CSV table of C-alpha atoms in Angstrom, one decimal:
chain,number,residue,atom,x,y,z
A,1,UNK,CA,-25.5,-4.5,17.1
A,2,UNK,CA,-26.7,-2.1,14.7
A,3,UNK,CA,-24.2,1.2,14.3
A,4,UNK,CA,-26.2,4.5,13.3
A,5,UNK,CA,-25.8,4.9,9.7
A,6,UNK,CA,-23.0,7.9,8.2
A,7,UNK,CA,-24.3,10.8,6.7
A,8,UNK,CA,-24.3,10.8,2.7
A,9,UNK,CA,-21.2,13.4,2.4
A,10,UNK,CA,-19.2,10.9,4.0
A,11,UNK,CA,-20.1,8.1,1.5
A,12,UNK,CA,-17.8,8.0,-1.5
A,13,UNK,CA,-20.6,6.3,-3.3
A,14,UNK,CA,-23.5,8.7,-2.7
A,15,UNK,CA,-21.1,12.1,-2.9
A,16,UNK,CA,-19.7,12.5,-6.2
A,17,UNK,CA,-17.5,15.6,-4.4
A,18,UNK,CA,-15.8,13.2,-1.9
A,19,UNK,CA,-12.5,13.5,-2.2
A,20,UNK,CA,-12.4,17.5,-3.2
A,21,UNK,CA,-14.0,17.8,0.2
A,22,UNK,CA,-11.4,14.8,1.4
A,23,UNK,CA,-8.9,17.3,0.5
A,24,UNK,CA,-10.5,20.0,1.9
A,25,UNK,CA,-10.5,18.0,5.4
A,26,UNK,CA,-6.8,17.7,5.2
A,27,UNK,CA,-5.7,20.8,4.2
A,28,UNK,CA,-8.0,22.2,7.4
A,29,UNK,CA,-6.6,19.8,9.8
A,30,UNK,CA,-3.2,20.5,8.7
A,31,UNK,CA,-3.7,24.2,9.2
A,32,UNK,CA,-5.4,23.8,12.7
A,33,UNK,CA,-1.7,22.0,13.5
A,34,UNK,CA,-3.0,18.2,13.1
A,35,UNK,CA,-0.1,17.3,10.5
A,36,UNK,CA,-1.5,14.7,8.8
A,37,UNK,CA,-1.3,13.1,4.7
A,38,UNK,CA,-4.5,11.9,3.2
A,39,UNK,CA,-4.6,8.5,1.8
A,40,UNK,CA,-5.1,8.9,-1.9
A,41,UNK,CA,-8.2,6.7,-2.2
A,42,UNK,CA,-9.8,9.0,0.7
A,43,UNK,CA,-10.2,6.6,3.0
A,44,UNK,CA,-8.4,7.7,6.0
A,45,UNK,CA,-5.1,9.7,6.9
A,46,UNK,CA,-2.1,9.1,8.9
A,47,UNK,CA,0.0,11.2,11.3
A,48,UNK,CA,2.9,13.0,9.1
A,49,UNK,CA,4.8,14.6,12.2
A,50,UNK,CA,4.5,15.9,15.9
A,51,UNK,CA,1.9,17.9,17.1
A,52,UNK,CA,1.5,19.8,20.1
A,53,UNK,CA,-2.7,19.4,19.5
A,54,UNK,CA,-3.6,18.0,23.4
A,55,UNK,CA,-6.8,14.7,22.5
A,56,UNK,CA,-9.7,17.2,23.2
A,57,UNK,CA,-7.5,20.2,20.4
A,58,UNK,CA,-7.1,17.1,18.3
A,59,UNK,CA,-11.1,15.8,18.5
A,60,UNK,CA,-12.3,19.2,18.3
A,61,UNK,CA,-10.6,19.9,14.9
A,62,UNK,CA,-11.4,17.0,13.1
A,63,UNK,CA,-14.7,17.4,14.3
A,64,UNK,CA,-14.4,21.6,13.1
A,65,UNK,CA,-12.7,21.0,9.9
A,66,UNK,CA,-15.0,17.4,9.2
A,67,UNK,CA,-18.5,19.7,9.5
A,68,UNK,CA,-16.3,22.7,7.2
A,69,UNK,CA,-15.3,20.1,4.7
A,70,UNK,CA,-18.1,17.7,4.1
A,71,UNK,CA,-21.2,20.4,4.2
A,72,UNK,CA,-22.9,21.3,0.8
């Protein structure tokens, strides 16, 4: 099955900004109260406490801060 490709801002390869706007993600999903810690390659993030966030709070932010973050 074919998966629809990833936009270029999300490709470390083809954004030479990736991990400023990595950082940028973080630091918006930790203000939205998603407490999180980036992985310092940029490759993901884990959970780095509690959050009262509800699933849809939680999927609307990282959608929010992923369009604030990755857009150029």
């Amino acid at each position: 099955m074919k998966k629809p490709l990833q936009p270029p801002e999300l490709d470390p390869a083809k954004n030479p900004h990736y991990l400023d706007d990595f950082r940028t993600y973080i630091r918006c999903l930790n203000d939205g109260g998603l407490k999180v810690k980036g992985l310092a390659d940029g490759s993901g993030w884990n959970y780095d406490g509690e959050s009262t966030l509800t699933q849809a709070q939680q999927d609307r932010l990282d959608h929010d801060c992923e369009l604030k973050a990755y857009q150029r």
